[in-house]
Amino acid sequence: MEINEDDEEELGFSRNYFLAKELGGGSTKKSTRKISDIDVVDEQELRAAVANIEPKHEREIESLLNGYKSSYSKWVFDLRCGFGLLMYGFGSKKGLIEDFVSTALTKYSVVVINGYLQYVNIKQVMTALAEVWWEQLKSKRRTPSKILPKVQQPFSSKSIEDLLAFLDCPHENGSDSFVCVVVHNIDGPGLRDSDSQQYLARMASCSNIRIVASIDHVNAPLLWDKQIVHSQFNWCWYHVPTFAPYKVEGILYPLILAHGGTAPSAKAAALVLHSLTPNARSVFKILIEYKLSHPDEEGMPVDNLYSTSRERFLVSSQVTLNSHLTEFKDHELVKIKRNSDGQDCLYVPLATDSLQKLLQEINQ
């Protein structure tokens, strides 16, 4: 039996391997080092260093973004024809979409959903959409009042099915009148579950709604089946790499090379609060002020929060306050504990210095 050069080389490698194992014997020692022994930098310091990284290829990126502006008119035409716009490609699309909306969709109402947040309340989104569409219908003089849908109760008390039916009601202004829904990171953690995607798809299929969204995860298309893509979202796919950093989208994610702290949580809370209504921020401000002025107490009783909020004309009923509290709890901005008197108390799970910084940001 003849052995060629390749076989001989492979046999030699095998012999050397087993010889090395025999010579090594049991003398090899396992390392005693642990990942926890690594001296990692503070996350706030690391984020500051990342923010100071000098950007590169600015002229080329600016030229690339200016090139996309020539497509704005086509994107508007797609929306008027009933399609949805789905932006994908390397880099954050948030700035590009916001520029498109602020320059090319000025005649349309726009509702923004930040899918990069940890929690998104679909019911509140639907309610806001219905309120915007209702105001738009009333402001259209061409729409006779006799054909306007009858709204006998607040939209907040309606079910999601009723809200979807209202958003899909016919009107005489045709495809030139609609509400545009902007979804930053439709594949984000707050929208990645099946129920949220189903509701978003049904929302997009409503005759009075158009959707502009972005995706960043390589497996994002696996969220949808063929029917959702073609019959409900009705996507027009656009490859728009921007090479922009994910500054806003990434602030809620911990950095691998940093250890946690209270400062990042305060930043995340500030980001979430800026996405809420002014009244909701003011209610949250009451909780912060109470915590700072009563550091030894377990939290602010819910009844006290309601009375204070009502005195400042921030809420009109307990139902309104409960909707704000649901938003706070969904985003983990507040915690609830029962005090020694059996009362449910609310508290913000941040250190005193973080609360002070957060209060300053709210007051700005």
PDB file of C-alpha atoms in Angstrom, residues 59-345:
ATOM      1  CA  ARG A  59     -18.095  64.151   4.299  1.00  0.00           C
ATOM      2  CA  GLU A  60     -18.794  60.796   2.688  1.00  0.00           C
ATOM      3  CA  ILE A  61     -21.603  60.041   5.159  1.00  0.00           C
ATOM      4  CA  GLU A  62     -23.135  63.490   4.657  1.00  0.00           C
ATOM      5  CA  SER A  63     -23.034  62.967   0.896  1.00  0.00           C
ATOM      6  CA  LEU A  64     -24.701  59.572   1.353  1.00  0.00           C
ATOM      7  CA  LEU A  65     -27.519  61.029   3.465  1.00  0.00           C
ATOM      8  CA  ASN A  66     -28.050  63.899   1.024  1.00  0.00           C
ATOM      9  CA  GLY A  67     -28.407  61.311  -1.717  1.00  0.00           C
ATOM     10  CA  TYR A  68     -31.317  59.727   0.130  1.00  0.00           C
ATOM     11  CA  LYS A  69     -33.193  63.045   0.112  1.00  0.00           C
ATOM     12  CA  SER A  70     -33.787  62.667  -3.614  1.00  0.00           C
ATOM     13  CA  SER A  71     -35.921  59.614  -2.765  1.00  0.00           C
ATOM     14  CA  TYR A  72     -38.214  61.483  -0.363  1.00  0.00           C
ATOM     15  CA  SER A  73     -40.803  62.256  -3.047  1.00  0.00           C
ATOM     16  CA  LYS A  74     -40.918  58.588  -4.073  1.00  0.00           C
ATOM     17  CA  TRP A  75     -41.343  57.506  -0.454  1.00  0.00           C
ATOM     18  CA  VAL A  76     -44.280  59.891  -0.035  1.00  0.00           C
ATOM     19  CA  PHE A  77     -45.804  58.520  -3.230  1.00  0.00           C
ATOM     20  CA  ASP A  78     -45.467  54.976  -1.872  1.00  0.00           C
ATOM     21  CA  LEU A  79     -47.263  55.976   1.320  1.00  0.00           C
ATOM     22  CA  ARG A  80     -50.082  57.660  -0.608  1.00  0.00           C
ATOM     23  CA  CYS A  81     -50.485  54.461  -2.646  1.00  0.00           C
ATOM     24  CA  GLY A  82     -51.056  52.492   0.555  1.00  0.00           C
ATOM     25  CA  PHE A  83     -47.626  50.935   1.035  1.00  0.00           C
ATOM     26  CA  GLY A  84     -45.508  50.899   4.188  1.00  0.00           C
ATOM     27  CA  LEU A  85     -41.836  51.875   4.200  1.00  0.00           C
ATOM     28  CA  LEU A  86     -39.287  49.562   5.826  1.00  0.00           C
ATOM     29  CA  MET A  87     -35.748  50.948   6.140  1.00  0.00           C
ATOM     30  CA  TYR A  88     -32.825  48.576   6.661  1.00  0.00           C
ATOM     31  CA  GLY A  89     -29.059  48.765   6.443  1.00  0.00           C
ATOM     32  CA  PHE A  90     -25.990  49.372   8.596  1.00  0.00           C
ATOM     33  CA  GLY A  91     -26.262  52.276  11.023  1.00  0.00           C
ATOM     34  CA  SER A  92     -29.022  54.061  12.898  1.00  0.00           C
ATOM     35  CA  LYS A  93     -31.929  55.114  10.680  1.00  0.00           C
ATOM     36  CA  LYS A  94     -33.515  57.302  13.367  1.00  0.00           C
ATOM     37  CA  GLY A  95     -32.054  60.580  12.113  1.00  0.00           C
ATOM     38  CA  LEU A  96     -32.841  59.797   8.482  1.00  0.00           C
ATOM     39  CA  ILE A  97     -36.473  58.912   9.187  1.00  0.00           C
ATOM     40  CA  GLU A  98     -36.961  61.975  11.385  1.00  0.00           C
ATOM     41  CA  ASP A  99     -35.543  64.202   8.642  1.00  0.00           C
ATOM     42  CA  PHE A 100     -37.872  62.592   6.081  1.00  0.00           C
ATOM     43  CA  VAL A 101     -40.902  63.071   8.327  1.00  0.00           C
ATOM     44  CA  SER A 102     -40.067  66.678   9.248  1.00  0.00           C
ATOM     45  CA  THR A 103     -39.436  67.772   5.648  1.00  0.00           C
ATOM     46  CA  ALA A 104     -41.633  65.618   3.405  1.00  0.00           C
ATOM     47  CA  LEU A 105     -44.627  64.773   5.626  1.00  0.00           C
ATOM     48  CA  THR A 106     -45.410  68.202   7.058  1.00  0.00           C
ATOM     49  CA  LYS A 107     -49.041  68.063   5.868  1.00  0.00           C
ATOM     50  CA  TYR A 108     -49.705  64.775   7.666  1.00  0.00           C
ATOM     51  CA  SER A 109     -50.126  63.907  11.331  1.00  0.00           C
ATOM     52  CA  VAL A 110     -47.346  61.722  12.745  1.00  0.00           C
ATOM     53  CA  VAL A 111     -47.215  59.405  15.771  1.00  0.00           C
ATOM     54  CA  VAL A 112     -43.826  58.026  16.858  1.00  0.00           C
ATOM     55  CA  ILE A 113     -43.194  54.650  18.513  1.00  0.00           C
ATOM     56  CA  ASN A 114     -39.756  54.038  20.019  1.00  0.00           C
ATOM     57  CA  GLY A 115     -39.377  50.291  19.667  1.00  0.00           C
ATOM     58  CA  TYR A 116     -35.894  50.349  21.214  1.00  0.00           C
ATOM     59  CA  LEU A 117     -37.462  50.916  24.636  1.00  0.00           C
ATOM     60  CA  GLN A 118     -37.825  47.871  26.844  1.00  0.00           C
ATOM     61  CA  TYR A 119     -41.621  48.179  27.016  1.00  0.00           C
ATOM     62  CA  VAL A 120     -44.162  49.677  24.609  1.00  0.00           C
ATOM     63  CA  ASN A 121     -47.858  49.906  25.501  1.00  0.00           C
ATOM     64  CA  ILE A 122     -49.720  49.049  22.282  1.00  0.00           C
ATOM     65  CA  LYS A 123     -53.091  50.054  23.741  1.00  0.00           C
ATOM     66  CA  GLN A 124     -51.829  53.566  24.494  1.00  0.00           C
ATOM     67  CA  VAL A 125     -50.367  53.804  21.006  1.00  0.00           C
ATOM     68  CA  MET A 126     -53.727  52.850  19.504  1.00  0.00           C
ATOM     69  CA  THR A 127     -55.499  55.369  21.715  1.00  0.00           C
ATOM     70  CA  ALA A 128     -53.135  58.165  20.672  1.00  0.00           C
ATOM     71  CA  LEU A 129     -53.623  57.239  17.007  1.00  0.00           C
ATOM     72  CA  ALA A 130     -57.402  57.307  17.341  1.00  0.00           C
ATOM     73  CA  GLU A 131     -57.309  60.710  19.039  1.00  0.00           C
ATOM     74  CA  VAL A 132     -55.033  62.150  16.349  1.00  0.00           C
ATOM     75  CA  TRP A 133     -57.171  60.747  13.551  1.00  0.00           C
ATOM     76  CA  TRP A 134     -60.354  62.061  15.193  1.00  0.00           C
ATOM     77  CA  GLU A 135     -58.907  65.568  15.446  1.00  0.00           C
ATOM     78  CA  GLN A 136     -57.780  65.358  11.832  1.00  0.00           C
ATOM     79  CA  LEU A 137     -61.268  64.357  10.695  1.00  0.00           C
ATOM     80  CA  LYS A 138     -62.870  67.205  12.593  1.00  0.00           C
ATOM     81  CA  SER A 139     -60.412  69.731  11.142  1.00  0.00           C
ATOM     82  CA  LYS A 140     -61.162  68.698   7.536  1.00  0.00           C
ATOM     83  CA  ARG A 141     -63.840  71.086   6.334  1.00  0.00           C
ATOM     84  CA  ARG A 142     -64.539  68.869   3.347  1.00  0.00           C
ATOM     85  CA  THR A 143     -65.773  66.136   5.682  1.00  0.00           C
ATOM     86  CA  PRO A 144     -69.468  66.721   6.521  1.00  0.00           C
ATOM     87  CA  SER A 145     -70.227  66.252  10.187  1.00  0.00           C
ATOM     88  CA  LYS A 146     -73.060  63.847   9.355  1.00  0.00           C
ATOM     89  CA  ILE A 147     -70.640  61.200   8.044  1.00  0.00           C
ATOM     90  CA  LEU A 148     -68.170  61.485  10.911  1.00  0.00           C
ATOM     91  CA  PRO A 149     -68.069  58.364  13.097  1.00  0.00           C
ATOM     92  CA  LYS A 150     -69.936  58.745  16.350  1.00  0.00           C
ATOM     93  CA  VAL A 151     -67.650  58.827  19.381  1.00  0.00           C
ATOM     94  CA  GLN A 152     -69.736  58.492  22.519  1.00  0.00           C
ATOM     95  CA  GLN A 153     -66.987  57.631  25.001  1.00  0.00           C
ATOM     96  CA  PRO A 154     -63.275  58.433  25.456  1.00  0.00           C
ATOM     97  CA  PHE A 155     -60.913  56.455  23.275  1.00  0.00           C
ATOM     98  CA  SER A 156     -58.982  55.347  26.371  1.00  0.00           C
ATOM     99  CA  SER A 157     -61.999  53.316  27.499  1.00  0.00           C
ATOM    100  CA  LYS A 158     -62.421  51.531  24.161  1.00  0.00           C
ATOM    101  CA  SER A 159     -61.007  48.107  23.381  1.00  0.00           C
ATOM    102  CA  ILE A 160     -58.204  47.569  20.869  1.00  0.00           C
ATOM    103  CA  GLU A 161     -60.712  45.978  18.473  1.00  0.00           C
ATOM    104  CA  ASP A 162     -62.912  49.087  18.609  1.00  0.00           C
ATOM    105  CA  LEU A 163     -59.892  51.344  18.067  1.00  0.00           C
ATOM    106  CA  LEU A 164     -58.790  49.322  15.034  1.00  0.00           C
ATOM    107  CA  ALA A 165     -62.314  49.479  13.606  1.00  0.00           C
ATOM    108  CA  PHE A 166     -62.342  53.258  14.064  1.00  0.00           C
ATOM    109  CA  LEU A 167     -58.946  53.659  12.361  1.00  0.00           C
ATOM    110  CA  ASP A 168     -60.225  51.601   9.420  1.00  0.00           C
ATOM    111  CA  CYS A 169     -63.481  53.537   8.951  1.00  0.00           C
ATOM    112  CA  PRO A 170     -64.006  54.962   5.428  1.00  0.00           C
ATOM    113  CA  HIS A 171     -63.915  58.685   4.686  1.00  0.00           C
ATOM    114  CA  GLU A 172     -64.248  60.801   1.574  1.00  0.00           C
ATOM    115  CA  ASN A 173     -60.752  62.322   1.412  1.00  0.00           C
ATOM    116  CA  GLY A 174     -59.147  59.198  -0.095  1.00  0.00           C
ATOM    117  CA  SER A 175     -55.520  58.151   0.182  1.00  0.00           C
ATOM    118  CA  ASP A 176     -54.325  61.728   0.552  1.00  0.00           C
ATOM    119  CA  SER A 177     -55.456  61.850   4.189  1.00  0.00           C
ATOM    120  CA  PHE A 178     -53.888  59.516   6.728  1.00  0.00           C
ATOM    121  CA  VAL A 179     -51.900  59.355   9.959  1.00  0.00           C
ATOM    122  CA  CYS A 180     -48.285  58.277   9.595  1.00  0.00           C
ATOM    123  CA  VAL A 181     -46.902  55.955  12.278  1.00  0.00           C
ATOM    124  CA  VAL A 182     -43.119  56.052  12.649  1.00  0.00           C
ATOM    125  CA  VAL A 183     -41.681  52.978  14.371  1.00  0.00           C
ATOM    126  CA  HIS A 184     -38.009  53.256  15.251  1.00  0.00           C
ATOM    127  CA  ASN A 185     -36.717  49.670  15.547  1.00  0.00           C
ATOM    128  CA  ILE A 186     -39.869  47.693  14.875  1.00  0.00           C
ATOM    129  CA  ASP A 187     -37.723  44.668  15.770  1.00  0.00           C
ATOM    130  CA  GLY A 188     -36.734  46.193  19.124  1.00  0.00           C
ATOM    131  CA  PRO A 189     -37.169  44.496  22.522  1.00  0.00           C
ATOM    132  CA  GLY A 190     -40.408  46.323  23.274  1.00  0.00           C
ATOM    133  CA  LEU A 191     -42.108  45.064  20.104  1.00  0.00           C
ATOM    134  CA  ARG A 192     -40.466  41.719  19.431  1.00  0.00           C
ATOM    135  CA  ASP A 193     -43.245  39.530  20.843  1.00  0.00           C
ATOM    136  CA  SER A 194     -45.841  37.951  18.572  1.00  0.00           C
ATOM    137  CA  ASP A 195     -48.846  39.880  19.956  1.00  0.00           C
ATOM    138  CA  SER A 196     -47.217  43.278  19.397  1.00  0.00           C
ATOM    139  CA  GLN A 197     -46.283  42.379  15.828  1.00  0.00           C
ATOM    140  CA  GLN A 198     -49.816  41.151  15.127  1.00  0.00           C
ATOM    141  CA  TYR A 199     -51.348  44.386  16.414  1.00  0.00           C
ATOM    142  CA  LEU A 200     -48.845  46.502  14.475  1.00  0.00           C
ATOM    143  CA  ALA A 201     -49.657  44.575  11.302  1.00  0.00           C
ATOM    144  CA  ARG A 202     -53.391  45.068  11.800  1.00  0.00           C
ATOM    145  CA  MET A 203     -52.763  48.744  12.516  1.00  0.00           C
ATOM    146  CA  ALA A 204     -50.761  49.086   9.302  1.00  0.00           C
ATOM    147  CA  SER A 205     -53.566  47.482   7.292  1.00  0.00           C
ATOM    148  CA  CYS A 206     -56.070  50.136   8.398  1.00  0.00           C
ATOM    149  CA  SER A 207     -57.093  52.377   5.516  1.00  0.00           C
ATOM    150  CA  ASN A 208     -56.272  55.577   7.412  1.00  0.00           C
ATOM    151  CA  ILE A 209     -52.825  54.528   8.677  1.00  0.00           C
ATOM    152  CA  ARG A 210     -49.436  54.463   6.973  1.00  0.00           C
ATOM    153  CA  ILE A 211     -46.319  53.116   8.624  1.00  0.00           C
ATOM    154  CA  VAL A 212     -42.631  53.999   8.297  1.00  0.00           C
ATOM    155  CA  ALA A 213     -40.353  51.641  10.229  1.00  0.00           C
ATOM    156  CA  SER A 214     -36.736  50.594  10.596  1.00  0.00           C
ATOM    157  CA  ILE A 215     -35.117  47.258  11.404  1.00  0.00           C
ATOM    158  CA  ASP A 216     -31.585  46.489  12.588  1.00  0.00           C
ATOM    159  CA  HIS A 217     -31.489  42.824  13.580  1.00  0.00           C
ATOM    160  CA  VAL A 218     -30.392  40.447  10.836  1.00  0.00           C
ATOM    161  CA  ASN A 219     -33.215  38.033  11.732  1.00  0.00           C
ATOM    162  CA  ALA A 220     -35.956  40.680  11.901  1.00  0.00           C
ATOM    163  CA  PRO A 221     -37.865  39.342   8.845  1.00  0.00           C
ATOM    164  CA  LEU A 222     -38.434  36.099  10.763  1.00  0.00           C
ATOM    165  CA  LEU A 223     -40.937  38.011  12.914  1.00  0.00           C
ATOM    166  CA  TRP A 224     -43.464  37.970  10.058  1.00  0.00           C
ATOM    167  CA  ASP A 225     -45.082  35.407   7.826  1.00  0.00           C
ATOM    168  CA  LYS A 226     -45.967  35.923   4.170  1.00  0.00           C
ATOM    169  CA  GLN A 227     -49.466  37.202   4.868  1.00  0.00           C
ATOM    170  CA  ILE A 228     -48.314  39.828   7.354  1.00  0.00           C
ATOM    171  CA  VAL A 229     -45.588  41.098   5.020  1.00  0.00           C
ATOM    172  CA  HIS A 230     -47.641  41.331   1.827  1.00  0.00           C
ATOM    173  CA  SER A 231     -51.246  41.732   2.974  1.00  0.00           C
ATOM    174  CA  GLN A 232     -50.961  43.839   6.121  1.00  0.00           C
ATOM    175  CA  PHE A 233     -47.652  45.708   6.370  1.00  0.00           C
ATOM    176  CA  ASN A 234     -47.416  45.807   2.551  1.00  0.00           C
ATOM    177  CA  TRP A 235     -43.757  46.768   2.814  1.00  0.00           C
ATOM    178  CA  CYS A 236     -41.636  48.630   0.322  1.00  0.00           C
ATOM    179  CA  TRP A 237     -38.111  47.638   1.358  1.00  0.00           C
ATOM    180  CA  TYR A 238     -35.390  50.302   1.149  1.00  0.00           C
ATOM    181  CA  HIS A 239     -31.695  49.662   1.752  1.00  0.00           C
ATOM    182  CA  VAL A 240     -30.496  52.873   3.388  1.00  0.00           C
ATOM    183  CA  PRO A 241     -27.197  52.311   5.257  1.00  0.00           C
ATOM    184  CA  THR A 242     -26.306  55.459   7.195  1.00  0.00           C
ATOM    185  CA  PHE A 243     -23.215  54.318   9.176  1.00  0.00           C
ATOM    186  CA  ALA A 244     -24.575  56.461  12.029  1.00  0.00           C
ATOM    187  CA  PRO A 245     -23.924  55.304  15.629  1.00  0.00           C
ATOM    188  CA  TYR A 246     -26.804  53.938  17.687  1.00  0.00           C
ATOM    189  CA  LYS A 247     -26.478  56.603  20.376  1.00  0.00           C
ATOM    190  CA  VAL A 248     -30.110  56.806  21.468  1.00  0.00           C
ATOM    191  CA  GLU A 249     -31.042  53.206  20.719  1.00  0.00           C
ATOM    192  CA  GLY A 250     -28.054  51.801  22.599  1.00  0.00           C
ATOM    193  CA  ILE A 251     -28.290  53.840  25.780  1.00  0.00           C
ATOM    194  CA  LEU A 252     -30.589  51.257  27.395  1.00  0.00           C
ATOM    195  CA  TYR A 253     -28.188  48.378  26.776  1.00  0.00           C
ATOM    196  CA  PRO A 254     -25.309  47.706  29.206  1.00  0.00           C
ATOM    197  CA  LEU A 255     -21.814  47.857  27.733  1.00  0.00           C
ATOM    198  CA  ILE A 256     -19.868  44.567  27.809  1.00  0.00           C
ATOM    199  CA  LEU A 257     -16.669  46.097  29.184  1.00  0.00           C
ATOM    200  CA  ALA A 258     -18.348  48.053  31.980  1.00  0.00           C
ATOM    201  CA  HIS A 259     -19.951  47.257  35.287  1.00  0.00           C
ATOM    202  CA  GLY A 260     -23.345  48.604  36.218  1.00  0.00           C
ATOM    203  CA  GLY A 261     -24.249  51.552  38.360  1.00  0.00           C
ATOM    204  CA  THR A 262     -27.041  53.963  39.136  1.00  0.00           C
ATOM    205  CA  ALA A 263     -26.073  56.579  36.552  1.00  0.00           C
ATOM    206  CA  PRO A 264     -26.987  54.489  33.486  1.00  0.00           C
ATOM    207  CA  SER A 265     -30.374  53.717  35.042  1.00  0.00           C
ATOM    208  CA  ALA A 266     -30.987  57.428  35.513  1.00  0.00           C
ATOM    209  CA  LYS A 267     -30.110  58.028  31.863  1.00  0.00           C
ATOM    210  CA  ALA A 268     -32.465  55.285  30.783  1.00  0.00           C
ATOM    211  CA  ALA A 269     -35.240  56.739  32.954  1.00  0.00           C
ATOM    212  CA  ALA A 270     -34.678  60.203  31.455  1.00  0.00           C
ATOM    213  CA  LEU A 271     -34.915  58.780  27.958  1.00  0.00           C
ATOM    214  CA  VAL A 272     -38.167  56.994  28.735  1.00  0.00           C
ATOM    215  CA  LEU A 273     -39.670  60.065  30.398  1.00  0.00           C
ATOM    216  CA  HIS A 274     -38.986  62.220  27.340  1.00  0.00           C
ATOM    217  CA  SER A 275     -41.146  59.830  25.319  1.00  0.00           C
ATOM    218  CA  LEU A 276     -44.130  60.315  27.680  1.00  0.00           C
ATOM    219  CA  THR A 277     -46.677  63.113  27.839  1.00  0.00           C
ATOM    220  CA  PRO A 278     -45.924  66.318  29.829  1.00  0.00           C
ATOM    221  CA  ASN A 279     -48.558  65.408  32.422  1.00  0.00           C
ATOM    222  CA  ALA A 280     -47.025  61.964  32.918  1.00  0.00           C
ATOM    223  CA  ARG A 281     -43.601  63.544  33.450  1.00  0.00           C
ATOM    224  CA  SER A 282     -45.089  65.946  35.981  1.00  0.00           C
ATOM    225  CA  VAL A 283     -46.701  63.074  37.893  1.00  0.00           C
ATOM    226  CA  PHE A 284     -43.367  61.266  37.955  1.00  0.00           C
ATOM    227  CA  LYS A 285     -41.734  64.484  39.155  1.00  0.00           C
ATOM    228  CA  ILE A 286     -44.042  64.415  42.196  1.00  0.00           C
ATOM    229  CA  LEU A 287     -42.743  60.951  43.090  1.00  0.00           C
ATOM    230  CA  ILE A 288     -39.127  62.124  42.827  1.00  0.00           C
ATOM    231  CA  GLU A 289     -39.731  65.217  44.952  1.00  0.00           C
ATOM    232  CA  TYR A 290     -41.497  63.127  47.586  1.00  0.00           C
ATOM    233  CA  LYS A 291     -38.633  60.641  47.705  1.00  0.00           C
ATOM    234  CA  LEU A 292     -36.046  63.406  48.080  1.00  0.00           C
ATOM    235  CA  SER A 293     -38.012  65.170  50.815  1.00  0.00           C
ATOM    236  CA  HIS A 294     -38.894  61.930  52.676  1.00  0.00           C
ATOM    237  CA  PRO A 295     -35.736  59.803  52.371  1.00  0.00           C
ATOM    238  CA  ASP A 296     -36.598  57.629  55.365  1.00  0.00           C
ATOM    239  CA  GLU A 297     -40.068  56.640  54.174  1.00  0.00           C
ATOM    240  CA  GLU A 298     -40.782  53.518  52.128  1.00  0.00           C
ATOM    241  CA  GLY A 299     -42.505  55.443  49.359  1.00  0.00           C
ATOM    242  CA  MET A 300     -45.387  57.755  48.500  1.00  0.00           C
ATOM    243  CA  PRO A 301     -48.879  56.376  49.177  1.00  0.00           C
ATOM    244  CA  VAL A 302     -50.979  56.100  46.026  1.00  0.00           C
ATOM    245  CA  ASP A 303     -53.789  58.156  47.603  1.00  0.00           C
ATOM    246  CA  ASN A 304     -51.362  60.992  48.344  1.00  0.00           C
ATOM    247  CA  LEU A 305     -50.079  60.920  44.778  1.00  0.00           C
ATOM    248  CA  TYR A 306     -53.624  61.122  43.416  1.00  0.00           C
ATOM    249  CA  SER A 307     -54.590  64.058  45.623  1.00  0.00           C
ATOM    250  CA  THR A 308     -51.391  65.974  44.811  1.00  0.00           C
ATOM    251  CA  SER A 309     -51.729  65.293  41.076  1.00  0.00           C
ATOM    252  CA  ARG A 310     -55.365  66.403  41.124  1.00  0.00           C
ATOM    253  CA  GLU A 311     -54.491  69.622  42.986  1.00  0.00           C
ATOM    254  CA  ARG A 312     -51.944  70.432  40.257  1.00  0.00           C
ATOM    255  CA  PHE A 313     -54.521  69.627  37.534  1.00  0.00           C
ATOM    256  CA  LEU A 314     -52.379  66.802  36.164  1.00  0.00           C
ATOM    257  CA  VAL A 315     -55.108  64.147  36.350  1.00  0.00           C
ATOM    258  CA  SER A 316     -58.884  64.359  36.342  1.00  0.00           C
ATOM    259  CA  SER A 317     -59.663  60.916  37.747  1.00  0.00           C
ATOM    260  CA  GLN A 318     -58.141  57.821  39.284  1.00  0.00           C
ATOM    261  CA  VAL A 319     -58.392  56.125  35.880  1.00  0.00           C
ATOM    262  CA  THR A 320     -56.076  58.724  34.358  1.00  0.00           C
ATOM    263  CA  LEU A 321     -53.556  58.293  37.169  1.00  0.00           C
ATOM    264  CA  ASN A 322     -53.695  54.512  36.802  1.00  0.00           C
ATOM    265  CA  SER A 323     -52.839  54.819  33.103  1.00  0.00           C
ATOM    266  CA  HIS A 324     -49.741  56.857  34.020  1.00  0.00           C
ATOM    267  CA  LEU A 325     -48.765  54.354  36.722  1.00  0.00           C
ATOM    268  CA  THR A 326     -49.158  51.471  34.272  1.00  0.00           C
ATOM    269  CA  GLU A 327     -46.752  53.248  31.948  1.00  0.00           C
ATOM    270  CA  PHE A 328     -44.261  53.792  34.797  1.00  0.00           C
ATOM    271  CA  LYS A 329     -44.475  50.157  35.919  1.00  0.00           C
ATOM    272  CA  ASP A 330     -44.154  48.805  32.379  1.00  0.00           C
ATOM    273  CA  HIS A 331     -40.916  50.740  31.964  1.00  0.00           C
ATOM    274  CA  GLU A 332     -39.776  49.789  35.496  1.00  0.00           C
ATOM    275  CA  LEU A 333     -39.589  53.445  36.525  1.00  0.00           C
ATOM    276  CA  VAL A 334     -41.418  52.806  39.794  1.00  0.00           C
ATOM    277  CA  LYS A 335     -41.789  49.964  42.261  1.00  0.00           C
ATOM    278  CA  ILE A 336     -44.673  49.210  44.625  1.00  0.00           C
ATOM    279  CA  LYS A 337     -44.365  48.038  48.189  1.00  0.00           C
ATOM    280  CA  ARG A 338     -46.797  47.855  51.088  1.00  0.00           C
ATOM    281  CA  ASN A 339     -45.888  49.862  54.186  1.00  0.00           C
ATOM    282  CA  SER A 340     -46.516  48.978  57.802  1.00  0.00           C
ATOM    283  CA  ASP A 341     -50.002  50.566  57.663  1.00  0.00           C
ATOM    284  CA  GLY A 342     -51.040  48.312  54.790  1.00  0.00           C
ATOM    285  CA  GLN A 343     -50.951  51.093  52.190  1.00  0.00           C
ATOM    286  CA  ASP A 344     -49.519  50.597  48.702  1.00  0.00           C
ATOM    287  CA  CYS A 345     -46.593  52.959  48.271  1.00  0.00           C
TER     288      CYS A 345
END
